[in-house]
Coordinates of N, CA and C in Angstrom, one line a residue:
Q1493 N 181.5 43.0 3.1 CA 182.5 42.3 2.4 C 182.1 42.0 1.0
V1494 N 183.0 42.2 0.0 CA 182.7 41.9 -1.4 C 182.9 40.4 -1.6
Q1495 N 181.9 39.8 -2.2 CA 182.0 38.4 -2.6 C 182.3 38.2 -4.1
V1496 N 183.2 37.4 -4.4 CA 183.6 37.2 -5.8 C 183.4 35.7 -6.2
E1497 N 182.9 35.5 -7.4 CA 182.6 34.2 -7.9 C 183.0 34.0 -9.3
E1498 N 183.8 32.9 -9.5 CA 184.2 32.5 -10.9 C 183.4 31.4 -11.4
S1499 N 183.3 31.3 -12.7 CA 182.6 30.2 -13.3 C 183.2 29.9 -14.7
G1500 N 182.9 28.8 -15.3 CA 183.3 28.5 -16.6 C 184.4 27.4 -16.8
G1501 N 184.9 27.0 -15.7 CA 186.0 26.0 -15.8 C 185.4 24.6 -16.3
G1502 N 186.3 23.7 -16.6 CA 185.9 22.4 -17.1 C 187.1 21.6 -17.6
L1503 N 186.8 20.5 -18.2 CA 187.8 19.6 -18.8 C 187.7 19.7 -20.3
V1504 N 188.9 20.1 -20.9 CA 188.9 20.2 -22.4 C 190.2 19.5 -22.9
Q1505 N 190.2 19.2 -24.2 CA 191.4 18.7 -24.8 C 192.3 19.9 -25.2
A1506 N 193.6 19.6 -25.3 CA 194.5 20.6 -25.7 C 194.1 21.2 -27.1
G1507 N 194.3 22.5 -27.2 CA 193.9 23.2 -28.4 C 192.5 23.7 -28.4
N1508 N 191.7 23.3 -27.5 CA 190.3 23.8 -27.4 C 190.3 25.1 -26.5
S1509 N 189.1 25.6 -26.3 CA 188.9 26.9 -25.6 C 187.9 26.8 -24.4
L1510 N 188.1 27.7 -23.5 CA 187.2 27.9 -22.4 C 187.1 29.4 -22.1
R1511 N 185.9 29.8 -21.6 CA 185.7 31.2 -21.2 C 185.3 31.2 -19.8
L1512 N 186.1 31.9 -19.0 CA 185.8 32.0 -17.5 C 185.2 33.4 -17.3
S1513 N 184.3 33.4 -16.3 CA 183.6 34.6 -16.0 C 183.8 34.9 -14.5
C1514 N 183.8 36.2 -14.1 CA 184.0 36.6 -12.8 C 182.9 37.7 -12.5
V1515 N 182.2 37.5 -11.4 CA 181.2 38.5 -10.9 C 181.4 38.8 -9.4
A1516 N 181.1 40.0 -9.1 CA 181.2 40.4 -7.7 C 179.8 40.6 -7.1
S1517 N 179.6 40.3 -5.9 CA 178.2 40.4 -5.3 C 177.8 41.8 -5.1
K1518 N 178.7 42.7 -5.0 CA 178.4 44.1 -4.9 C 179.5 45.0 -5.4
R1519 N 179.2 46.2 -5.7 CA 180.2 47.1 -6.1 C 181.2 47.4 -5.0
T1520 N 182.5 47.5 -5.3 CA 183.5 47.8 -4.3 C 183.4 49.3 -4.0
S1521 N 184.0 49.7 -2.9 CA 183.9 51.1 -2.4 C 184.7 52.1 -3.2
S1522 N 185.6 51.6 -4.1 CA 186.4 52.4 -4.9 C 186.6 51.8 -6.3
N1523 N 187.3 52.5 -7.2 CA 187.5 52.0 -8.5 C 188.6 50.9 -8.5
N1524 N 188.3 49.7 -8.9 CA 189.2 48.5 -8.7 C 189.5 47.8 -10.0
G1525 N 190.7 47.4 -10.2 CA 191.1 46.5 -11.3 C 190.7 45.1 -10.9
V1526 N 190.7 44.2 -11.9 CA 190.4 42.8 -11.7 C 191.4 41.9 -12.3
G1527 N 191.8 40.9 -11.6 CA 192.9 40.0 -12.1 C 192.4 38.6 -12.0
W1528 N 193.1 37.8 -12.8 CA 193.0 36.3 -12.8 C 194.3 35.7 -12.4
F1529 N 194.3 34.8 -11.5 CA 195.5 34.0 -11.1 C 195.2 32.6 -11.2
R1530 N 196.2 31.8 -11.2 CA 196.0 30.3 -11.2 C 197.0 29.6 -10.3
Q1531 N 196.6 28.4 -9.9 CA 197.5 27.7 -9.0 C 197.4 26.2 -9.4
A1532 N 198.5 25.6 -9.9 CA 198.6 24.2 -10.2 C 199.1 23.5 -9.0
P1533 N 198.8 22.2 -8.9 CA 199.2 21.4 -7.8 C 200.7 21.5 -7.6
G1534 N 201.2 21.7 -6.3 CA 202.6 21.8 -6.0 C 203.3 23.1 -6.5
K1535 N 202.5 24.1 -7.0 CA 203.1 25.3 -7.5 C 202.5 26.5 -6.8
E1536 N 203.3 27.6 -6.9 CA 202.8 28.9 -6.3 C 201.7 29.4 -7.2
R1537 N 200.8 30.2 -6.5 CA 199.8 30.9 -7.3 C 200.5 32.0 -8.1
E1538 N 200.1 32.0 -9.4 CA 200.7 32.9 -10.3 C 199.7 33.8 -11.0
F1539 N 200.2 35.0 -11.4 CA 199.4 35.9 -12.1 C 199.2 35.5 -13.5
V1540 N 198.0 35.7 -14.0 CA 197.6 35.3 -15.4 C 197.3 36.5 -16.3
A1541 N 196.3 37.3 -15.8 CA 195.9 38.5 -16.5 C 195.2 39.4 -15.6
A1542 N 195.2 40.7 -16.0 CA 194.5 41.7 -15.3 C 193.9 42.8 -16.2
I1543 N 192.9 43.5 -15.7 CA 192.3 44.6 -16.5 C 192.0 45.7 -15.5
S1544 N 192.3 46.9 -16.0 CA 192.1 48.1 -15.1 C 190.6 48.3 -14.9
W1545 N 190.3 49.2 -13.9 CA 188.9 49.5 -13.6 C 188.1 49.9 -14.8
N1546 N 188.7 50.8 -15.6 CA 187.9 51.3 -16.8 C 188.1 50.4 -18.0
G1547 N 188.8 49.3 -17.9 CA 189.0 48.4 -19.0 C 190.0 48.9 -20.1
G1548 N 190.6 50.0 -19.8 CA 191.5 50.5 -20.9 C 192.9 49.9 -20.9
T1549 N 193.3 49.2 -19.9 CA 194.6 48.6 -19.8 C 194.5 47.2 -19.4
T1550 N 195.3 46.3 -20.1 CA 195.3 44.9 -19.7 C 196.8 44.5 -19.5
N1551 N 197.0 43.4 -18.8 CA 198.3 42.9 -18.5 C 198.2 41.4 -18.5
Y1552 N 199.2 40.7 -19.1 CA 199.2 39.3 -19.2 C 200.5 38.6 -18.8
L1553 N 200.4 37.4 -18.3 CA 201.5 36.5 -18.2 C 202.1 36.2 -19.6
D1554 N 203.4 36.2 -19.7 CA 204.0 36.1 -21.0 C 203.5 34.8 -21.7
S1555 N 203.4 33.7 -21.0 CA 203.1 32.4 -21.6 C 201.6 32.3 -22.1
V1556 N 200.8 33.3 -21.7 CA 199.4 33.2 -22.2 C 199.1 34.3 -23.2
K1557 N 200.1 35.2 -23.5 CA 199.9 36.3 -24.5 C 199.6 35.7 -25.8
G1558 N 198.6 36.2 -26.5 CA 198.2 35.7 -27.8 C 197.2 34.6 -27.7
R1559 N 197.0 34.0 -26.6 CA 196.1 32.9 -26.4 C 194.9 33.3 -25.5
F1560 N 195.2 34.1 -24.4 CA 194.2 34.5 -23.5 C 193.8 35.9 -23.7
T1561 N 192.6 36.3 -23.5 CA 192.1 37.6 -23.5 C 191.2 38.0 -22.3
I1562 N 191.5 39.0 -21.6 CA 190.7 39.4 -20.5 C 189.9 40.6 -21.0
S1563 N 188.6 40.7 -20.6 CA 187.8 41.8 -21.0 C 186.8 42.1 -19.9
R1564 N 186.2 43.2 -20.0 CA 185.2 43.7 -19.0 C 184.0 44.2 -19.7
D1565 N 182.8 43.6 -19.3 CA 181.5 44.0 -19.9 C 181.0 45.1 -18.9
R1566 N 181.0 46.3 -19.4 CA 180.6 47.5 -18.5 C 179.2 47.5 -18.2
V1567 N 178.4 46.8 -19.0 CA 176.9 46.8 -18.8 C 176.6 45.7 -17.8
K1568 N 177.1 44.5 -18.0 CA 176.8 43.4 -17.0 C 177.7 43.4 -15.8
N1569 N 178.8 44.2 -15.8 CA 179.8 44.2 -14.8 C 180.4 42.8 -14.6
V1570 N 180.8 42.2 -15.6 CA 181.4 40.9 -15.6 C 182.7 40.9 -16.3
V1571 N 183.7 40.3 -15.6 CA 185.1 40.2 -16.2 C 185.2 38.8 -16.7
S1572 N 185.7 38.7 -18.0 CA 185.8 37.4 -18.6 C 187.3 37.1 -18.9
L1573 N 187.6 35.8 -19.0 CA 188.9 35.4 -19.4 C 188.7 34.4 -20.5
Q1574 N 188.9 34.8 -21.8 CA 188.8 33.9 -22.9 C 190.1 33.2 -23.1
M1575 N 190.1 31.9 -23.0 CA 191.3 31.1 -23.1 C 191.2 30.2 -24.3
N1576 N 192.1 30.5 -25.3 CA 192.1 29.8 -26.5 C 193.4 28.9 -26.6
D1577 N 193.4 27.9 -27.4 CA 194.6 27.1 -27.6 C 195.1 26.6 -26.3
L1578 N 194.3 26.1 -25.5 CA 194.7 25.6 -24.2 C 195.7 24.5 -24.3
K1579 N 196.6 24.5 -23.3 CA 197.7 23.5 -23.2 C 197.6 22.8 -21.9
P1580 N 198.1 21.6 -21.8 CA 198.1 20.9 -20.5 C 198.7 21.7 -19.4
E1581 N 199.7 22.5 -19.7 CA 200.4 23.3 -18.6 C 199.5 24.4 -18.1
D1582 N 198.3 24.7 -18.8 CA 197.4 25.6 -18.3 C 196.5 25.0 -17.2
T1583 N 196.6 23.8 -17.0 CA 195.8 23.1 -16.0 C 196.0 23.7 -14.6
A1584 N 195.0 24.2 -13.9 CA 195.1 24.8 -12.6 C 193.8 25.2 -12.1
V1585 N 193.7 25.6 -10.9 CA 192.5 26.3 -10.4 C 192.7 27.7 -10.7
Y1586 N 191.7 28.3 -11.3 CA 191.8 29.7 -11.7 C 191.0 30.6 -10.7
Y1587 N 191.6 31.6 -10.3 CA 190.9 32.5 -9.3 C 190.8 33.9 -9.9
C1588 N 189.6 34.5 -9.6 CA 189.4 35.9 -9.9 C 189.6 36.7 -8.6
A1589 N 190.2 37.9 -8.8 CA 190.4 38.7 -7.6 C 190.2 40.2 -7.9
I1590 N 189.8 40.9 -6.9 CA 189.6 42.4 -7.0 C 190.7 43.1 -6.4
S1591 N 191.3 44.0 -7.1 CA 192.5 44.8 -6.7 C 192.1 45.9 -5.8
R1592 N 193.0 46.3 -4.9 CA 192.9 47.6 -4.2 C 193.1 48.8 -5.1
L1593 N 193.7 48.6 -6.2 CA 194.1 49.6 -7.2 C 193.2 49.6 -8.4
A1594 N 193.2 50.7 -9.1 CA 192.4 50.8 -10.3 C 193.2 50.2 -11.5
A1595 N 194.5 50.1 -11.3 CA 195.4 49.6 -12.4 C 195.3 48.1 -12.6
A1596 N 195.8 47.7 -13.7 CA 195.9 46.2 -14.1 C 197.2 45.7 -13.5
T1597 N 197.3 45.6 -12.2 CA 198.5 45.1 -11.6 C 198.7 43.6 -11.6
S1598 N 199.9 43.2 -11.7 CA 200.2 41.7 -11.6 C 200.7 41.4 -10.1
A1599 N 200.8 42.3 -9.3 CA 201.2 42.1 -7.9 C 200.1 41.5 -7.1
I1600 N 200.3 40.3 -6.6 CA 199.3 39.5 -5.9 C 198.9 40.2 -4.6
D1601 N 199.8 40.9 -4.0 CA 199.5 41.6 -2.7 C 198.6 42.8 -2.9
R1602 N 198.3 43.2 -4.1 CA 197.4 44.3 -4.3 C 196.0 43.9 -4.4
Y1603 N 195.7 42.6 -4.4 CA 194.4 42.1 -4.6 C 193.7 41.8 -3.2
Q1604 N 192.6 42.3 -3.1 CA 191.9 42.4 -1.8 C 190.8 41.3 -1.6
Y1605 N 190.1 41.0 -2.6 CA 189.0 40.1 -2.5 C 189.2 39.0 -3.6
W1606 N 188.9 37.8 -3.1 CA 189.2 36.6 -4.0 C 188.0 35.7 -4.1
G1607 N 187.8 35.1 -5.2 CA 186.8 34.0 -5.4 C 187.4 32.7 -4.9
Q1608 N 186.5 31.7 -5.0 CA 186.9 30.3 -4.5 C 187.6 29.5 -5.5
G1609 N 187.6 29.9 -6.7 CA 188.4 29.3 -7.8 C 187.5 28.4 -8.6
T1610 N 187.9 28.1 -9.9 CA 187.3 27.2 -10.8 C 188.3 26.4 -11.4
Q1611 N 188.1 25.1 -11.5 CA 189.1 24.2 -12.0 C 189.1 24.1 -13.6
V1612 N 190.3 24.3 -14.1 CA 190.5 24.1 -15.5 C 191.5 23.0 -15.7
T1613 N 191.0 22.0 -16.5 CA 191.9 20.8 -16.7 C 192.0 20.6 -18.2
V1614 N 193.2 20.6 -18.7 CA 193.5 20.4 -20.2 C 194.2 19.1 -20.4
S1615 N 193.6 18.2 -21.1 CA 194.1 16.9 -21.4 C 195.0 17.0 -22.7
S1616 N 195.9 16.1 -22.8 CA 196.8 16.0 -23.9 C 196.2 15.1 -25.0

């Protein structure tokens, strides 16, 4: 079983930045994209960003475009989510997930392995 772990969450003021990181305990059996999802209290888990296995394609939720950047460090095998200009509505638990596909899909049902989540809280 692949184990996924997120880190980097915290409490920040609106307009500030956080950088989340995602690592897997072992390499998956195939070429897999990686996605970030978030879930706020009382809301559905929603797609935030994804990156293809080779890092060549990215995909973003419209409301985070221009503020968030997903990237893959091919040497360290770490996927990061740089979150700039954070807003209170970004407050949520953020989850990293490994896709069954190589593509940067936004479809939650394509993600096979999930981390436990890291809390991001943005104050006004």
